[in-house]
C-alpha atoms as one frame of an Amber mdcrd trajectory, in Angstrom:
protein
 -52.104  56.735 -50.216 -50.224  59.878 -50.004 -45.856  60.815 -50.496 -45.236
  60.991 -47.016 -47.676  58.046 -46.278 -45.898  56.401 -48.234 -42.530  56.780
 -47.329 -44.000  56.176 -43.477 -45.026  52.692 -44.702 -41.828  52.654 -46.728
 -39.659  53.238 -43.892 -41.800  50.777 -41.438 -41.500  48.333 -44.034 -38.161
  48.118 -44.331 -37.479  48.052 -40.804 -39.276  44.745 -40.399 -36.878  43.756
 -43.405 -33.688  45.087 -40.927 -35.441  42.892 -37.921 -36.105  39.776 -40.228
 -32.093  39.709 -41.942 -30.907  40.174 -37.965 -32.757  37.583 -36.828 -31.804
  35.267 -39.058 -28.134  35.989 -39.406 -27.738  35.154 -35.223 -30.625  31.903
 -35.677 -28.669  31.131 -38.985 -24.958  30.863 -39.573 -22.823  28.174 -39.838
 -19.406  27.412 -42.048 -19.445  25.734 -45.490 -15.784  24.667 -45.561 -13.228
  23.740 -42.361 -10.641  25.426 -44.306 -11.795  28.874 -44.075 -14.519  28.686
 -40.652 -14.598  32.127 -40.969 -16.603  32.184 -43.911 -19.762  31.648 -42.018
 -23.364  31.304 -44.034 -26.514  33.110 -42.978 -29.851  33.595 -45.054 -29.530
  37.767 -44.094 -29.023  38.859 -47.651 -32.816  37.402 -47.739 -34.898  39.961
 -46.337 -32.232  42.506 -48.274 -33.106  40.892 -52.139 -36.952  40.634 -51.823
 -36.687  44.289 -50.064 -34.510  45.291 -53.420 -37.445  43.903 -55.013 -39.924
  45.798 -54.054 -38.953  49.314 -53.913 -35.409  49.190 -55.956 -31.393  48.373
 -55.402 -31.013  52.504 -54.062 -33.537  50.822 -51.384 -32.152  47.967 -50.942
 -28.122  48.683 -50.756 -29.890  51.559 -48.240 -30.807  48.535 -45.990 -27.483
  46.331 -46.849 -25.562  49.501 -44.848 -28.174  49.444 -42.054 -28.095  45.559
 -41.536 -24.595  45.218 -41.597 -23.736  47.611 -39.380 -26.134  46.663 -36.829
 -25.168  43.150 -37.548 -21.484  43.975 -37.155 -21.532  45.232 -34.050 -23.964
  42.636 -32.544 -24.229  39.621 -33.766 -20.861  39.526 -35.701 -18.880  41.671
 -33.558 -16.091  39.439 -33.303 -14.871  41.208 -37.654 -14.959  44.587 -36.354
 -14.721  47.380 -38.846 -13.639  44.793 -41.653 -16.467  42.331 -40.928 -19.407
  45.437 -41.646 -17.196  47.168 -44.471 -17.142  43.379 -46.232 -20.821  42.751
 -45.565 -21.445  45.892 -47.207 -19.520  45.501 -50.367 -21.110  41.606 -50.780
 -24.322  42.017 -50.788 -24.419  45.950 -51.920 -22.829  44.346 -55.210 -25.349
  41.172 -54.673 -28.028  44.047 -54.419 -27.167  45.839 -57.017 -26.683  43.590
 -60.545 -29.603  41.519 -58.798 -32.213  43.755 -58.700 -30.693  46.799 -60.587
 -30.089  44.201 -63.658 -33.651  42.957 -63.397 -35.186  46.839 -63.295 -33.048
  48.166 -66.058 -34.657  44.549 -68.693 -38.004  45.425 -67.322 -38.258  48.876
 -67.687 -37.017  48.209 -71.488 -40.126  47.065 -73.146 -38.063  45.869 -76.029
 -35.877  44.316 -74.673 -37.825  42.442 -71.477 -40.510  41.129 -73.968 -38.648
  37.995 -75.014 -36.445  37.184 -72.041 -39.804  37.468 -69.670 -41.651  35.174
 -71.874 -39.024  32.703 -71.737 -38.796  33.396 -67.622 -35.256  35.242 -68.349
 -35.311  38.528 -66.989 -34.918  37.069 -63.415 -32.812  33.705 -64.039 -30.108
  36.244 -66.062 -30.667  39.401 -62.879 -30.493  36.377 -60.512 -27.064  34.722
 -62.369 -25.362  38.543 -62.768 -25.617  39.054 -58.858 -23.977  35.986 -57.843
 -21.198  37.583 -60.322 -20.980  40.502 -59.078 -20.773  39.672 -55.910 -18.766
  36.435 -56.124 -16.006  38.166 -58.255 -16.179  41.169 -55.593 -15.461  39.732
 -52.984 -12.473  38.087 -54.220 -11.005  40.671 -55.403 -12.282  42.522 -51.620
 -10.565  38.937 -49.665  -7.249  39.482 -51.207  -7.108  42.586 -49.664  -9.085
  42.438 -46.526  -8.826  38.891 -46.148  -4.595  39.150 -45.242  -5.148  42.045
 -42.398  -8.000  41.019 -40.811  -5.956  37.535 -40.089  -2.865  39.211 -39.706
  -1.368  36.467 -42.705   0.500  37.319 -46.278  -1.334  37.284 -49.390   0.865
  34.040 -49.484  -1.608  32.638 -46.722  -4.821  33.879 -48.471  -4.291  32.542
 -52.162  -4.743  28.645 -51.066  -7.839  29.357 -49.635  -8.791  31.156 -52.639
 -10.863  29.139 -54.669 -13.037  28.485 -51.245 -13.648  32.374 -50.839 -14.618
  31.896 -54.236 -17.067  28.992 -54.038 -18.878  29.638 -51.164 -19.107  33.793
 -52.311 -21.677  31.574 -55.178 -23.500  28.581 -52.303 -24.472  31.949 -50.594
 -25.105  34.293 -53.451 -26.900  31.514 -55.375 -28.493  30.098 -51.863 -29.524
  33.322 -50.570 -31.210  34.837 -54.457 -32.882  31.520 -55.128 -34.690  32.008
 -52.216 -35.133  35.528 -52.370 -37.297  35.062 -55.224 -39.264  31.759 -54.560
 -40.243  34.806 -51.781 -40.813  37.191 -53.978 -42.409  35.480 -56.447 -44.881
  33.025 -54.251 -46.027  36.531 -51.960 -49.661  37.196 -53.471 -50.297  40.279
 -56.283 -52.408  42.074 -53.565 -49.567  42.083 -51.114 -46.355  43.592 -53.765
 -49.095  46.017 -54.626 -49.810  46.685 -50.868 -46.159  46.888 -49.497 -44.645
  48.458 -52.831
């Protein structure tokens, strides 16, 4: 395959991953904690993580921005620019930490050898993604939630345990499902898509 064909193929594949993310968030979005109904679980990050596993964290981040903007202008328009920005920050942190660390560990043969044999590369990168998303969203929710809800920080602070738990749950579920789907993909399909 020529470089041009490969580029066209990747753009088309990223279009498919974008469509999958939008369809998933359109049909599946539900609040986990009644105390914070504005925090809804959705599986839109799953295709983004798979894309990042296939093409690298930079492609995952590009897809994150595209999906966040499309979702923010269509499916989740009520959250406006803050919703778009929060989605970019949360999924961006998840994708960069998860797939970025995975790529780094797999490239460092001397260190990845021990981790690979123990099957820990995926676990370590998955945990890093969950921690990155949770930490990022904990901080950004302190800043943006008061603006979004039109309340003071005193109102947001009691919600922080829910916000942190929500992000751990969402990041973990989406990361585990994405990794499972990726691992179940036939090697020939992965090679064809890569």
